[in-house]
Tab-separated table of C-alpha atoms in Angstrom:
chain	number	residue	atom	x	y	z
A	255	UNK	CA	6.863	-52.300	23.685
A	256	UNK	CA	7.190	-51.138	27.264
A	257	UNK	CA	6.514	-47.434	27.850
A	258	UNK	CA	9.018	-45.949	30.295
A	259	UNK	CA	8.351	-43.019	32.618
A	260	UNK	CA	10.369	-41.006	35.095
A	261	UNK	CA	10.960	-37.581	36.568
A	262	UNK	CA	11.323	-34.960	33.811
A	263	UNK	CA	13.891	-33.054	35.883
A	264	UNK	CA	16.093	-36.106	36.424
A	265	UNK	CA	15.868	-38.017	33.147
A	266	UNK	CA	16.716	-36.582	29.739
A	267	UNK	CA	14.369	-39.069	28.044
A	268	UNK	CA	11.084	-37.997	29.634
A	269	UNK	CA	9.183	-35.653	27.276
A	270	UNK	CA	8.268	-32.342	28.930
A	271	UNK	CA	4.808	-31.115	27.848
A	272	UNK	CA	3.821	-27.482	28.254
A	273	UNK	CA	0.645	-25.689	27.284
A	274	UNK	CA	0.733	-22.961	24.630
A	275	UNK	CA	-1.987	-20.540	23.586
A	276	UNK	CA	-3.047	-22.709	20.623
A	277	UNK	CA	-1.809	-26.144	21.650
A	278	UNK	CA	1.221	-27.748	23.268
A	279	UNK	CA	5.023	-27.877	23.065
A	280	UNK	CA	6.944	-31.073	23.740
A	281	UNK	CA	10.628	-30.837	24.667
A	282	UNK	CA	12.820	-33.902	25.152
A	283	UNK	CA	15.405	-33.243	27.822
A	284	UNK	CA	15.310	-30.882	30.758
A	285	UNK	CA	17.249	-28.873	31.722
A	286	UNK	CA	19.516	-29.893	28.790
A	287	UNK	CA	18.126	-31.162	25.495
A	288	UNK	CA	18.568	-34.808	24.547
A	289	UNK	CA	21.542	-35.486	22.214
A	290	UNK	CA	20.700	-35.635	18.515
A	291	UNK	CA	23.697	-37.464	17.005
A	292	UNK	CA	23.592	-40.200	14.348
A	293	UNK	CA	24.322	-42.846	16.998
A	294	UNK	CA	21.958	-41.503	19.702
A	295	UNK	CA	18.841	-39.503	18.892
A	296	UNK	CA	15.119	-39.031	19.346
A	297	UNK	CA	13.386	-40.553	16.320
A	298	UNK	CA	9.919	-39.097	16.954
A	299	UNK	CA	7.575	-37.350	19.372
A	300	UNK	CA	3.826	-38.078	19.558
A	301	UNK	CA	1.194	-35.976	21.336
A	302	UNK	CA	-1.970	-37.498	22.797
A	303	UNK	CA	-4.991	-35.492	23.954
A	304	UNK	CA	-7.738	-37.337	25.824
A	305	UNK	CA	-6.328	-40.672	24.681
A	306	UNK	CA	-6.193	-39.784	20.967
A	307	UNK	CA	-2.984	-39.358	18.958
A	308	UNK	CA	-3.275	-35.788	17.623
A	309	UNK	CA	0.213	-35.140	16.287
A	310	UNK	CA	3.575	-36.680	15.481
A	311	UNK	CA	6.911	-35.138	14.560
A	312	UNK	CA	9.868	-37.113	13.262
A	313	UNK	CA	13.466	-36.022	13.802
A	314	UNK	CA	16.867	-36.539	12.212
A	315	UNK	CA	20.387	-36.147	13.591
A	316	UNK	CA	21.166	-32.490	14.188
A	317	UNK	CA	17.527	-31.469	14.767
A	318	UNK	CA	16.388	-29.873	18.011
A	319	UNK	CA	14.137	-32.343	19.901
A	320	UNK	CA	11.265	-29.884	20.345
A	321	UNK	CA	7.837	-30.145	18.699
A	322	UNK	CA	4.907	-27.730	18.751
A	323	UNK	CA	1.380	-28.866	17.964
A	324	UNK	CA	-1.566	-26.577	17.239
A	325	UNK	CA	-4.453	-28.666	18.539
A	326	UNK	CA	-7.573	-28.346	20.666
A	327	UNK	CA	-6.947	-28.479	24.398
A	328	UNK	CA	-7.962	-31.480	26.449
A	329	UNK	CA	-8.128	-32.780	29.995
A	330	UNK	CA	-5.594	-35.602	29.709
A	331	UNK	CA	-2.470	-34.647	27.748
A	332	UNK	CA	0.718	-36.663	27.398
A	333	UNK	CA	3.557	-37.166	24.961
A	334	UNK	CA	5.648	-40.136	23.951
A	335	UNK	CA	9.093	-40.092	22.420
A	336	UNK	CA	11.293	-42.828	21.024
A	337	UNK	CA	15.047	-42.835	21.626
A	338	UNK	CA	16.920	-45.168	19.287
A	339	UNK	CA	19.066	-46.443	22.191
A	340	UNK	CA	16.782	-46.228	25.227
A	341	UNK	CA	13.284	-46.960	23.966
A	342	UNK	CA	9.835	-45.405	24.308
A	343	UNK	CA	9.248	-42.797	27.052
A	344	UNK	CA	6.134	-40.960	28.204
A	345	UNK	CA	5.604	-37.679	30.028
A	346	UNK	CA	2.411	-35.834	30.994
A	347	UNK	CA	1.347	-32.205	30.988
A	348	UNK	CA	2.352	-30.708	34.325
């Protein structure tokens, strides 16, 4: 499956990764959150640190597409999310 990328400020599908004190938060949609309706939603978010999958959160319609992961910090951090209509997207820690 092709992994799509883009500008987090221009595309509501790019996961926005931010550093927290004890890990990372991933938000799908910036400045507005991605829709979470039965017909169009984010199915899951995955967090990768230094190339290793360290966390995954699954969503259902009506959920808020935000996930927090308490994990060890790394040098290379990115997230992937899957939209049921628009595919797999990736965004990196800024």
